[in-house]
Amino acid sequence: MTSIDESNKEKFRSVSVDLNNDASLLIDIPDALCERDKVKFTVHTKTTLSAFQKPEFSVPRQHEDFIWLHDTLVETEDYAGLIIPPAPPKPDFESPREKMHKLGEGEATMTKEEYTKMKQELEAEYLAVFKKTVQVHEVFLQRLSSHPNLSKDRNFQIFLEYDQDLSVRRKNVKEMFGGFFKIVAKSADEVLISGTKEVDEFFEQEKTFLLDYYSKIKDSTIKAEKMTRSHKNIADDYIHISATLNSLSVDDSTKVEGRVASDQELKLTELLRYYMRDIQAAKDLLYRRARALADYENSNKALDKARLKSKDIPQAEEHQQQCLQKFDKLSDSGKKELTIFKGRRVVAFRKNLVEMAELEIKHAKLLDFYELFKNELQK
Amino acid sequence: SSVTPQPAVSMQPPSLEQLSPHWSQLEDDEAKDRFDVDVSVTNPEKVGDGMNAYMAYKVSTRTSLTMFRCKTFSVRRRFSDFLGLYEKLSVKQSLHGCIIPLPPEKSVVGMTKVKVGTDDPSSVEFVERRRAALERYLQRIVSHPSLLQDPDVREFLERDDLPRAVNTQTLSGAGFLKMINKASDAVNKMTLKMNESDTWFDDKFQEVESEEQQLRKLHAVVDSLVTHRKELCGNTAVFAKSMAMLGNSEDNTALSRALSQLAEVEDKMEQLHQEQAASDFFIFAELLADYVRLLGAVRGCFDQRMRAWQRWQEAQSTLQKKREAEAKLLWANKPEKLQQAKEEITEVKKVMKIC
């Protein structure tokens, strides 16, 4: 069972830019508990809005509750023209847990010191995964609270306020069903979006850019992950080396590489991963718009047919009007959303790259330890 | 002072102590070393072409000892000559009980590169490492008083025209460490275990064994480090390319430039990682391997001692049996057989002297 505190969280703050600055609705996750597989988040809200019953309150939430909220928002027609913030990924403790298991098995082959160090390293990894998942869930909520439309969503308010177990309200079977259809629809969307002729210059550009950028950023994320894992392997080797050198009674060399792996590569990987998901969300918006356009075109065809047959013209006209309206609405809000998205992405990248560079410099200074080590040996 | 090995009953330990590879002791010894003989290995030069080519090294000696013909002299030697020297020394009875230093391992991969003639940095590095290892080898030999006295060693240092060593094939496949381990295993399997009366040996043996274990472990981990670092190189290079592509896709010019620069930085990192991996391997790993081999040789000495003791025991029991037989014959009054028995006893006593 592990929990975190404020000071530790600061180091891992926002992959995105600082979202929590509108005092009318402030959300954060000050605390979280890890029980076996499940993580329980404490969602804390401070608000001046009259829509809520109290000015300040906290509720416990599970990962599944976040997913429910996300899916509900996605399925809401009214938000079709908005970029819904990507759902936070499920907390994944598989990797550190597996390593911990292996460590337990190999305990006999190591010295006590080595074992302790490896254990510490693993615990740090475990903690890093934990902090990461808290942060990602927090950012999700903060994106919602800072969005002019989404922050007013009734379900969002329920999520924040309802002090009983939300799982009662969650639809289980239907969710699974819905998920399957979503996947099928997605692949159809891919075809649709590349096939549709685009009249609007802005959207044409956006579409090309996002499709291309998405595949590149996905590629970068995978490769960054591989790099991080290599670094981790080296860090582990350093632990073994320092432990063995120690037992040969040479001065202990500090494990510099370990920290390097945990901090800055992780940052870069996380940044890429988050934006990969965010871009997917933007793409989803484009899909919806493409679907709306297709609907509109179909309704036009239906209207023409009706006119030919001189039957059901008013319904067809009405339907056509609806489709057009929907499409226009999506196009309008879509344009706004995508423009904001662009700006936000650039700022976030800048901030994170700067932080990453600073971390690298800090660790380069730690390499002075090698100097010390060398001097010790020469004595 | 020169040391001659003596029968197992009372062993003088000085040669072992002098060559103990325990690090702090090594430093002390280095301080006390008087360089009556100074050997260096320099000027590697490629001789010949294609697959028959080889590297010839200049072996220079500077000495104040009178047993050598001159005060300074040099000869050219090739790698197989060094191996040949080891071969000759390791089979000599007179040197039993001495820790005979091991020359560097053969390397088909390393040498092929050199033979083929590519002047790339890795083959230059290989030759340099080998040169340094050969020098270390000779320096260890000449700092051992018994080995220095050996005529083969002197011939190696002095003689202009050294006959080609032909027995080096035996050292090829197995490598030195495997060879020593095999011999060591054979000794361990012998049923007659020695009662260690001299605790000095017991202690030292424990020390050597534990040290060797540690060094082996360290060597394995450093090997793993080198592998992982090479992996990191690959992954970093791939990542750098991916970043460059992302930078190209990026429509915000400032961010695009930033990403491209990041790609360049990562590329440089890859270079650094490569260099680090190379030096990890050549410096750290090779040095460890060298010490592990040396400790193996030390263990070999312990084994020799044990085997000598075993032979002595066997000879003793044979002597006992022969004496009993002699006594029986004396009783039975058979003079010819008696003479034979007496001869046999003398033979056995000779064997014991050698032990």
XYZ file of C-alpha atoms in Angstrom:
734
model
C 0.000 0.000 0.000
C 1.591 3.238 -1.080
C 0.471 6.836 -1.079
C 1.995 10.085 -2.269
C 2.294 13.598 -0.954
C 2.227 17.052 -2.477
C 5.956 17.703 -2.576
C 6.653 14.572 -4.571
C 3.922 15.354 -7.041
C 5.430 18.699 -7.945
C 8.306 17.028 -9.724
C 5.971 15.223 -12.049
C 3.583 18.011 -12.823
C 1.785 18.474 -16.114
C 2.656 16.938 -19.357
C 0.306 19.555 -20.651
C 0.495 23.174 -19.593
C -0.749 24.323 -16.258
C -4.483 23.889 -16.450
C -5.591 24.364 -12.930
C -5.648 28.143 -12.708
C -9.317 29.055 -13.012
C -10.393 29.576 -9.428
C -14.029 28.920 -10.184
C -13.298 25.227 -10.506
C -10.082 23.779 -9.127
C -9.493 20.056 -9.216
C -6.575 17.972 -8.037
C -5.743 14.486 -6.824
C -3.918 15.051 -3.538
C -3.875 11.458 -2.490
C -4.042 7.959 -3.866
C -3.898 4.485 -2.423
C -2.609 1.395 -4.146
C -4.241 -1.853 -3.088
C -2.971 -4.844 -5.043
C -4.218 -4.157 -8.544
C -6.564 -1.304 -7.832
C -5.686 2.308 -7.377
C -8.087 4.513 -5.406
C -7.796 8.180 -6.270
C -9.015 10.937 -3.993
C -10.513 13.592 -6.256
C -10.564 16.939 -4.512
C -12.620 19.872 -5.819
C -12.688 23.510 -4.815
C -15.304 25.630 -6.519
C -17.179 28.918 -6.469
C -19.832 27.729 -8.893
C -23.391 27.492 -7.693
C -23.981 24.306 -9.663
C -22.263 22.404 -6.861
C -23.721 21.792 -3.439
C -20.579 22.560 -1.448
C -17.597 24.864 -2.042
C -15.081 22.139 -1.279
C -15.314 18.361 -1.243
C -13.489 15.109 -1.937
C -14.613 11.784 -3.348
C -12.886 8.445 -3.891
C -12.752 7.281 -7.477
C -11.405 4.256 -9.344
C -9.843 4.122 -12.789
C -13.022 2.625 -14.244
C -14.956 5.710 -13.131
C -12.691 7.900 -15.241
C -13.247 5.683 -18.247
C -16.979 5.844 -17.732
C -16.828 9.633 -17.693
C -14.717 9.740 -20.823
C -16.925 7.373 -22.759
C -20.060 9.201 -21.692
C -18.644 12.443 -22.998
C -17.595 10.878 -26.265
C -21.044 9.464 -26.803
C -22.737 12.806 -26.161
C -23.935 14.199 -29.466
C -23.576 17.761 -28.358
C -19.839 17.361 -27.928
C -19.236 15.889 -31.337
C -17.510 19.063 -32.412
C -15.102 19.080 -29.510
C -11.836 17.343 -28.864
C -12.560 15.122 -25.906
C -9.419 14.821 -23.796
C -7.917 11.340 -24.106
C -8.866 8.857 -21.413
C -6.124 8.118 -18.898
C -4.523 4.706 -19.505
C -5.037 1.900 -17.036
C -2.417 1.846 -14.264
C 0.174 -0.745 -15.273
C 2.244 -2.223 -12.497
C 3.055 -5.321 -14.484
C 6.655 -4.461 -15.268
C 7.890 -3.555 -11.777
C 5.900 -6.395 -10.265
C 7.499 -8.923 -12.598
C 10.939 -7.556 -11.820
C 10.229 -7.707 -8.106
C 9.277 -11.339 -8.515
C 12.479 -12.125 -10.401
C 14.462 -10.302 -7.782
C 12.917 -12.420 -5.079
C 13.907 -15.557 -6.922
C 17.460 -14.416 -7.464
C 17.981 -13.250 -3.914
C 20.262 -16.133 -3.035
C 22.779 -15.258 -5.725
C 23.350 -11.687 -4.567
C 25.013 -10.072 -1.636
C 22.752 -8.446 0.893
C 23.863 -5.009 -0.256
C 23.192 -5.711 -3.906
C 19.781 -7.075 -3.090
C 18.928 -3.992 -1.062
C 20.016 -1.680 -3.839
C 18.077 -3.573 -6.481
C 15.057 -3.567 -4.245
C 15.361 0.186 -3.752
C 15.629 0.692 -7.478
C 12.515 -1.389 -8.043
C 10.613 0.456 -5.372
C 11.543 3.716 -7.071
C 10.260 2.334 -10.358
C 7.066 1.246 -8.708
C 6.644 4.686 -7.224
C 7.312 6.331 -10.590
C 4.567 4.276 -12.252
C 2.272 5.186 -9.423
C 2.975 8.922 -9.632
C 2.618 8.828 -13.395
C -0.816 7.274 -13.247
C -2.023 9.780 -10.663
C -0.768 12.649 -12.771
C -2.376 11.363 -15.936
C -5.739 10.989 -14.233
C -5.413 14.444 -12.751
C -4.608 16.047 -16.084
C -7.668 14.424 -17.609
C -9.934 16.071 -15.064
C -8.159 19.385 -15.346
C -8.520 19.405 -19.122
C -12.242 18.973 -18.600
C -12.506 21.668 -15.960
C -10.680 24.202 -18.122
C -12.846 23.565 -21.173
C -15.687 26.101 -21.475
C -18.260 23.538 -22.620
C -17.168 20.296 -21.016
C -16.764 21.749 -17.552
C -20.483 22.323 -17.454
C -21.327 18.740 -18.291
C -23.765 17.193 -15.852
C -21.983 13.842 -15.753
C -18.726 15.575 -15.043
C -20.364 17.272 -12.069
C -21.738 13.988 -10.862
C -18.293 12.479 -11.140
C -16.851 15.195 -8.973
C -19.607 15.362 -6.430
C -21.447 12.066 -6.015
C -20.278 10.721 -2.708
C -21.435 7.151 -3.205
C -19.875 4.420 -5.261
C -20.153 5.398 -8.912
C -20.013 1.818 -10.163
C -23.739 1.543 -9.594
C -24.323 4.151 -12.227
C -21.906 2.622 -14.693
C -23.358 0.484 -17.402
C -21.310 -2.652 -17.612
C -22.513 -4.927 -20.356
C -23.517 -2.127 -22.630
C -20.067 -0.628 -22.226
C -18.373 -3.745 -23.533
C -20.763 -3.886 -26.440
C -20.257 -0.268 -27.198
C -16.532 -0.774 -27.149
C -16.667 -3.393 -29.854
C -18.722 -1.246 -32.143
C -16.399 1.643 -31.522
C -13.469 -0.344 -32.840
C -15.321 -1.423 -35.961
C -16.505 2.097 -36.578
C -12.976 3.438 -36.146
C -11.560 1.418 -39.005
C -14.429 2.508 -41.203
C -13.621 6.069 -40.188
C -10.049 5.743 -41.348
C -11.285 4.870 -44.818
C -13.893 7.602 -44.717
C -11.557 10.307 -43.662
C -9.022 9.601 -46.334
C -11.695 9.223 -49.000
C -13.818 12.295 -48.350
C -13.233 15.278 -50.542
C -12.549 18.267 -48.412
C -14.016 21.614 -49.338
C -12.554 23.538 -46.470
C -8.877 24.447 -46.823
C -8.334 24.537 -43.079
C -9.644 21.047 -42.524
C -7.795 19.675 -45.493
C -4.543 20.902 -44.055
C -5.380 19.751 -40.574
C -6.310 16.306 -41.770
C -3.091 15.809 -43.697
C -1.013 17.167 -40.874
C -2.646 15.181 -38.111
C -2.577 11.880 -39.941
C 1.082 12.252 -40.741
C 2.065 13.631 -37.371
C 0.202 10.874 -35.580
C 2.093 8.087 -37.268
C 5.402 9.861 -36.639
C 4.725 10.563 -33.014
C 3.537 7.014 -32.446
C 6.795 5.788 -33.926
C 8.815 8.150 -31.751
C 6.979 7.026 -28.645
C 7.784 3.388 -29.269
C 11.432 4.157 -29.915
C 11.699 6.403 -26.875
C 10.328 3.552 -24.777
C 12.958 1.172 -26.122
C 15.665 3.668 -25.326
C 14.360 4.091 -21.800
C 14.424 0.363 -21.258
C 18.035 0.124 -22.441
C 18.964 2.837 -19.988
C 17.249 0.925 -17.221
C 19.212 -2.210 -18.050
C 22.427 -0.261 -17.825
C 21.322 1.216 -14.520
C 20.785 -2.283 -13.143
C 24.222 -3.330 -14.364
C 25.743 -0.388 -12.544
C 24.120 -1.538 -9.337
C 25.648 -4.992 -9.685
C 29.023 -3.539 -10.527
C 29.080 -1.162 -7.609
C 28.002 -3.901 -5.231
C 30.687 -6.301 -6.480
C 33.377 -3.636 -6.416
C 32.317 -2.877 -2.893
C 32.900 -6.423 -1.771
C 36.341 -6.273 -3.358
C 36.883 -3.315 -1.018
C 37.225 -0.604 -3.593
C 35.429 2.681 -2.994
C 31.729 2.605 -3.752
C 30.819 4.255 -7.061
C 27.490 5.994 -6.984
C 24.919 4.870 -9.452
C 24.532 7.842 -11.668
C 22.916 6.081 -14.563
C 19.984 4.860 -12.488
C 18.640 8.300 -11.828
C 19.270 9.346 -15.396
C 17.030 6.611 -16.694
C 14.204 7.249 -14.291
C 13.959 10.947 -14.832
C 14.699 12.509 -18.136
C 14.076 9.737 -20.622
C 10.832 9.047 -18.840
C 9.838 12.663 -19.257
C 10.417 12.631 -22.976
C 8.651 9.305 -23.396
C 5.693 10.502 -21.369
C 5.429 13.715 -23.337
C 5.382 11.840 -26.611
C 2.936 9.282 -25.335
C 0.519 11.855 -24.019
C 0.503 13.821 -27.254
C 0.110 10.692 -29.249
C -3.140 10.118 -27.407
C -4.148 13.732 -27.653
C -3.650 13.702 -31.380
C -5.764 10.588 -31.564
C -8.491 12.554 -29.813
C -8.109 15.333 -32.394
C -8.332 12.765 -35.130
C -11.519 11.469 -33.552
C -12.963 14.929 -33.952
C -12.088 14.865 -37.614
C -13.721 11.483 -37.960
C -16.914 12.722 -36.436
C -16.950 15.681 -38.743
C -16.276 13.433 -41.720
C -19.176 11.267 -40.665
C -21.382 14.306 -40.378
C -20.347 15.371 -43.838
C -21.139 11.906 -45.177
C -24.513 12.068 -43.470
C -25.146 15.427 -45.041
C -24.237 14.169 -48.467
C -26.472 11.163 -48.004
C -29.326 13.370 -46.901
C -28.868 15.425 -50.060
C -29.123 12.320 -52.153
C -32.211 11.248 -50.210
C -33.788 14.650 -50.783
C -33.128 14.432 -54.494
C -34.708 10.983 -54.583
C -37.721 12.230 -52.637
C -38.124 15.138 -55.022
C -37.988 12.745 -57.958
C -40.606 10.502 -56.396
C -42.516 13.486 -55.029
C -42.848 11.656 -51.767
C -41.923 12.570 -48.208
C -40.288 15.774 -49.323
C -40.770 17.751 -46.088
C -39.135 14.982 -43.990
C -36.242 14.736 -46.382
C -35.833 18.478 -46.353
C -35.969 18.570 -42.597
C -33.427 15.776 -42.341
C -31.175 17.520 -44.767
C -31.367 20.716 -42.774
C -30.489 18.880 -39.603
C -27.495 17.242 -41.210
C -26.281 20.533 -42.570
C -26.652 22.207 -39.218
C -24.815 19.453 -37.465
C -22.044 19.541 -39.981
C -21.681 23.301 -39.755
C -21.662 23.205 -35.996
C -18.984 20.551 -36.000
C -16.927 22.474 -38.511
C -17.101 25.661 -36.491
C -16.282 24.245 -33.116
C -13.835 21.838 -34.701
C -11.882 24.722 -36.164
C -11.710 26.460 -32.803
C -10.713 23.321 -30.976
C -7.989 22.383 -33.406
C -6.482 25.849 -33.353
C -6.361 25.839 -29.568
C -4.958 22.343 -29.669
C -2.092 23.434 -31.894
C -1.116 26.225 -29.568
C -1.375 24.052 -26.505
C 0.754 21.346 -28.015
C 3.574 23.693 -28.957
C 3.638 25.286 -25.512
C 3.602 21.909 -23.768
C 6.415 20.540 -25.884
C 8.492 23.625 -25.262
C 7.983 23.450 -21.512
C 8.799 19.776 -21.298
C 11.810 19.886 -23.578
C 13.255 22.713 -21.516
C 12.710 20.769 -18.315
C 14.228 17.679 -19.857
C 17.305 19.595 -20.986
C 17.703 20.994 -17.480
C 17.528 17.527 -16.001
C 20.174 16.303 -18.409
C 22.485 19.115 -17.373
C 21.892 18.326 -13.737
C 22.868 14.733 -14.340
C 25.903 15.675 -16.354
C 27.108 17.343 -13.181
C 26.585 14.103 -11.326
C 29.073 12.501 -13.699
C 31.681 14.336 -11.651
C 31.315 11.333 -9.427
C 33.349 9.464 -12.001
C 36.095 11.998 -11.431
C 36.022 11.294 -7.727
C 36.051 7.581 -8.368
C 39.049 7.918 -10.626
C 40.916 9.974 -8.050
C 40.215 7.427 -5.361
C 41.610 4.643 -7.499
C 44.762 6.552 -8.235
C 45.589 7.028 -4.593
C 66.802 -14.675 -3.843
C 65.909 -17.668 -5.939
C 63.592 -20.320 -4.659
C 63.591 -23.998 -5.473
C 60.508 -26.059 -4.783
C 60.916 -28.477 -1.896
C 59.102 -31.653 -0.856
C 55.658 -31.242 0.574
C 56.732 -31.755 4.134
C 58.004 -28.273 4.624
C 57.056 -25.751 1.974
C 58.521 -22.322 1.690
C 55.824 -19.934 0.636
C 57.774 -16.926 -0.682
C 57.107 -17.346 -4.402
C 53.380 -17.479 -3.900
C 53.408 -14.479 -1.644
C 55.407 -12.430 -4.061
C 52.951 -13.026 -6.823
C 49.745 -12.814 -4.825
C 47.334 -10.795 -6.905
C 45.508 -9.325 -3.962
C 45.311 -5.698 -4.956
C 46.628 -3.908 -1.923
C 49.475 -6.344 -1.639
C 50.236 -5.852 -5.302
C 50.661 -2.168 -4.681
C 53.096 -2.835 -1.858
C 55.093 -5.188 -3.981
C 55.245 -2.743 -6.823
C 56.833 -0.248 -4.541
C 59.495 -2.746 -3.517
C 60.287 -3.978 -7.028
C 63.860 -3.552 -8.059
C 64.056 -3.391 -11.772
C 67.105 -5.447 -12.536
C 65.380 -6.328 -15.729
C 63.055 -4.075 -17.635
C 61.124 -5.420 -20.575
C 58.923 -3.564 -23.001
C 56.856 -4.546 -26.010
C 56.550 -1.917 -28.729
C 56.297 -1.156 -32.448
C 53.691 -3.553 -33.725
C 54.250 -4.052 -37.433
C 52.322 -6.047 -39.915
C 54.405 -8.623 -41.720
C 53.203 -10.241 -44.908
C 49.801 -10.076 -46.579
C 46.448 -11.756 -46.601
C 45.612 -14.648 -44.303
C 49.253 -15.514 -43.664
C 50.065 -12.084 -42.357
C 50.969 -11.564 -38.709
C 51.942 -8.806 -36.326
C 55.558 -8.642 -35.190
C 56.355 -6.852 -31.946
C 59.632 -5.425 -30.788
C 60.665 -6.878 -27.431
C 63.298 -4.699 -25.778
C 65.221 -5.591 -22.644
C 67.296 -3.400 -20.417
C 69.215 -5.164 -17.674
C 72.077 -5.012 -15.230
C 72.239 -8.773 -14.710
C 75.412 -10.529 -15.876
C 73.686 -13.651 -17.123
C 72.646 -11.772 -20.236
C 75.027 -11.124 -23.073
C 74.429 -7.371 -23.325
C 72.960 -4.596 -21.231
C 70.346 -3.525 -23.758
C 69.029 -5.544 -26.646
C 65.909 -6.168 -28.613
C 64.364 -8.866 -30.769
C 61.258 -9.225 -32.887
C 58.639 -11.671 -31.767
C 55.204 -12.686 -32.952
C 52.181 -13.738 -30.908
C 52.710 -17.479 -31.325
C 56.224 -17.055 -29.861
C 54.711 -15.798 -26.628
C 52.326 -18.724 -26.559
C 55.228 -21.084 -27.251
C 57.104 -19.693 -24.265
C 54.180 -20.406 -22.015
C 53.894 -23.920 -23.369
C 57.536 -24.632 -22.600
C 57.378 -23.187 -19.106
C 54.143 -24.825 -18.080
C 55.412 -28.367 -18.616
C 58.677 -27.986 -16.766
C 58.925 -30.019 -13.598
C 61.476 -27.630 -12.187
C 58.928 -24.832 -12.259
C 56.198 -26.744 -10.507
C 54.844 -24.633 -7.698
C 55.526 -21.407 -9.528
C 52.671 -19.329 -10.757
C 53.352 -19.109 -14.443
C 51.739 -16.023 -15.933
C 49.370 -16.505 -18.839
C 49.686 -14.765 -22.170
C 46.607 -13.091 -23.668
C 43.962 -15.240 -25.324
C 43.951 -15.971 -29.006
C 41.371 -14.029 -30.957
C 40.316 -15.168 -34.381
C 37.990 -12.242 -34.919
C 40.505 -9.624 -33.843
C 43.322 -11.030 -35.904
C 41.252 -11.561 -39.027
C 40.419 -7.879 -39.102
C 44.090 -7.049 -38.804
C 45.053 -9.535 -41.498
C 42.437 -8.302 -43.907
C 44.062 -4.951 -43.598
C 41.311 -2.577 -42.630
C 42.774 0.332 -40.795
C 39.656 1.028 -38.814
C 39.900 2.177 -35.200
C 38.695 -1.105 -33.722
C 41.553 -3.140 -35.194
C 44.057 -0.477 -34.178
C 42.612 -0.689 -30.694
C 42.833 -4.479 -30.764
C 46.524 -4.425 -31.624
C 47.177 -1.872 -28.921
C 45.386 -3.953 -26.316
C 47.292 -7.034 -27.338
C 50.596 -5.201 -27.207
C 49.839 -3.991 -23.688
C 48.788 -7.465 -22.585
C 51.962 -9.030 -24.007
C 54.035 -6.469 -22.188
C 52.247 -7.227 -18.935
C 52.897 -10.879 -19.520
C 56.631 -10.489 -19.992
C 56.964 -8.136 -17.064
C 55.312 -10.670 -14.825
C 57.689 -13.340 -16.047
C 60.876 -11.366 -15.452
C 59.801 -10.248 -12.017
C 59.612 -13.874 -10.937
C 63.101 -14.910 -9.835
C 62.749 -18.568 -10.816
C 61.358 -17.798 -14.219
C 64.046 -15.268 -14.891
C 66.656 -17.985 -14.355
C 64.998 -20.228 -16.855
C 66.995 -20.721 -20.057
C 63.885 -20.642 -22.238
C 63.004 -17.216 -20.941
C 66.458 -15.932 -21.613
C 66.393 -17.402 -25.078
C 63.090 -15.719 -25.735
C 64.462 -12.345 -24.752
C 67.859 -12.625 -26.366
C 67.907 -14.930 -29.329
C 67.601 -13.261 -32.697
C 66.282 -16.239 -34.538
C 63.724 -18.096 -32.480
C 62.420 -21.398 -33.898
C 58.673 -21.216 -34.626
C 56.521 -22.536 -31.844
C 54.511 -25.453 -33.179
C 52.543 -26.629 -30.191
C 50.289 -23.628 -29.906
C 47.395 -25.559 -31.430
C 46.747 -27.172 -28.095
C 46.003 -23.755 -26.684
C 43.602 -22.764 -29.427
C 40.058 -23.998 -28.896
C 39.812 -24.237 -25.157
C 41.393 -21.011 -24.115
C 43.478 -20.794 -20.999
C 40.745 -20.507 -18.487
C 38.919 -23.570 -19.679
C 42.179 -25.508 -19.685
C 42.927 -24.597 -16.099
C 39.394 -25.342 -15.024
C 39.516 -28.799 -16.550
C 42.731 -29.611 -14.702
C 41.287 -28.224 -11.515
C 38.159 -30.345 -11.822
C 40.282 -33.457 -12.287
C 42.090 -32.742 -9.055
C 38.883 -32.173 -7.160
C 37.591 -35.518 -8.276
C 40.534 -37.398 -6.790
C 39.352 -39.334 -3.799
C 42.358 -38.830 -1.595
C 41.888 -35.448 -0.007
C 44.800 -33.711 1.537
C 44.895 -33.055 5.245
C 45.956 -29.457 5.300
C 48.506 -29.098 8.055
C 49.648 -25.676 7.054
C 46.882 -23.126 7.697
C 48.650 -20.536 5.571
C 47.736 -22.526 2.499
C 44.199 -23.008 3.571
C 43.707 -19.290 4.149
C 45.339 -18.276 0.928
C 43.333 -20.791 -1.034
C 40.087 -19.449 0.397
C 41.191 -15.923 -0.441
C 42.111 -16.821 -3.976
C 38.898 -18.704 -4.548
C 36.640 -15.987 -3.235
C 38.526 -13.302 -5.113
C 38.296 -15.267 -8.307
C 34.579 -15.727 -7.790
C 34.094 -12.016 -7.294
C 36.134 -11.128 -10.326
C 34.297 -13.623 -12.470
C 31.014 -12.175 -11.331
C 32.229 -8.677 -11.999
C 33.418 -9.713 -15.424
C 30.008 -11.183 -16.228
C 28.254 -8.000 -15.172
C 30.633 -5.803 -17.145
C 29.979 -8.019 -20.149
C 26.284 -7.448 -19.615
C 26.929 -3.720 -19.334
C 28.747 -3.702 -22.659
C 25.888 -5.566 -24.325
C 23.263 -3.258 -22.902
C 25.220 -0.204 -23.871
C 25.464 -1.471 -27.415
C 21.700 -1.942 -27.361
C 21.328 1.600 -26.111
C 23.468 2.810 -29.002
C 21.159 1.127 -31.476
C 18.014 2.365 -29.817
C 19.324 5.909 -29.520
C 20.256 6.020 -33.200
C 16.834 4.768 -34.218
C 15.168 7.225 -31.872
C 17.212 10.123 -33.241
C 16.018 9.342 -36.760
C 12.440 9.117 -35.588
C 12.766 12.505 -33.871
C 14.163 14.022 -37.051
C 11.147 12.773 -38.987
C 8.829 14.176 -36.354
C 10.605 17.499 -36.583
C 10.034 17.498 -40.313
C 6.334 16.838 -39.855
C 5.937 19.569 -37.281
C 4.312 22.630 -38.758
C 5.264 25.060 -36.032
C 8.685 26.243 -37.196
C 10.185 26.880 -33.785
C 9.120 23.519 -32.449
C 10.239 21.857 -35.648
C 13.685 23.316 -35.246
C 13.765 22.281 -31.592
C 12.856 18.691 -32.425
C 15.461 18.525 -35.167
C 18.071 19.766 -32.748
C 17.006 17.177 -30.237
C 17.510 14.569 -32.934
C 21.053 15.829 -33.489
C 21.802 15.752 -29.778
C 20.581 12.183 -29.544
C 22.800 11.284 -32.471
C 25.799 12.660 -30.612
C 24.718 10.737 -27.534
C 24.821 7.586 -29.605
C 28.433 8.292 -30.531
C 29.315 8.788 -26.903
C 27.604 5.573 -25.932
C 29.564 3.735 -28.611
C 32.862 5.037 -27.321
C 31.912 4.246 -23.779
C 30.972 0.705 -24.728
C 34.272 0.214 -26.488
C 36.327 1.428 -23.561
C 34.181 -0.539 -21.105
C 35.055 -3.598 -23.076
C 38.690 -3.088 -23.771
C 39.741 -1.562 -20.526
C 37.448 -2.876 -17.875
C 36.354 -6.247 -19.171
C 39.709 -7.296 -20.559
C 41.514 -6.341 -17.389
C 39.092 -8.385 -15.348
C 39.480 -11.340 -17.656
C 43.232 -11.021 -17.302
C 43.039 -11.152 -13.514
C 40.630 -14.038 -13.553
C 43.092 -15.965 -15.701
C 45.896 -15.083 -13.359
C 43.951 -16.281 -10.377
C 43.261 -19.430 -12.322
C 46.979 -19.916 -12.647
C 47.348 -19.456 -8.903
C 44.747 -22.079 -8.330
C 46.683 -24.265 -10.726
C 49.629 -24.012 -8.371
C 47.558 -25.092 -5.444
C 46.409 -28.006 -7.500
C 49.956 -28.948 -8.401
C 50.849 -28.972 -4.746
C 47.885 -31.173 -3.990
C 48.787 -33.555 -6.756
C 52.354 -33.699 -5.516
C 51.119 -34.523 -2.056
C 48.911 -37.247 -3.487
C 51.772 -38.778 -5.390
C 53.847 -38.649 -2.244
C 51.105 -40.422 -0.344
C 50.804 -43.050 -3.001
C 54.551 -43.562 -3.082
C 54.566 -43.885 0.675
C 51.942 -46.576 0.650
C 53.765 -48.364 -2.166
C 56.945 -48.203 -0.110
C 55.091 -49.680 2.803
C 53.864 -52.556 0.694
C 57.295 -53.186 -0.750
C 58.847 -53.221 2.719
C 56.288 -55.738 3.856
C 57.045 -57.835 0.821
C 60.751 -57.575 1.576
C 60.164 -58.667 5.137
C 58.181 -61.664 3.947
C 60.942 -62.628 1.558
C 63.498 -62.272 4.263
C 61.534 -64.786 6.234
C 61.149 -67.084 3.262
C 64.871 -66.822 2.493
C 64.826 -66.215 -1.234
C 67.913 -64.122 -1.972
C 67.200 -63.207 -5.662
C 63.715 -62.048 -4.867
C 65.155 -60.171 -1.949
C 67.529 -58.288 -4.222
C 64.639 -57.446 -6.529
C 62.610 -56.171 -3.621
C 65.492 -53.992 -2.476
C 65.771 -52.498 -5.934
C 62.084 -51.770 -6.000
C 62.329 -50.003 -2.679
C 65.116 -47.797 -3.988
C 62.995 -46.919 -7.006
C 60.078 -45.905 -4.863
C 62.318 -43.751 -2.715
C 63.475 -41.954 -5.832
C 59.907 -41.211 -6.805
C 59.267 -39.834 -3.359
C 62.233 -37.529 -3.620
C 60.776 -35.986 -6.726
C 57.484 -35.402 -4.946
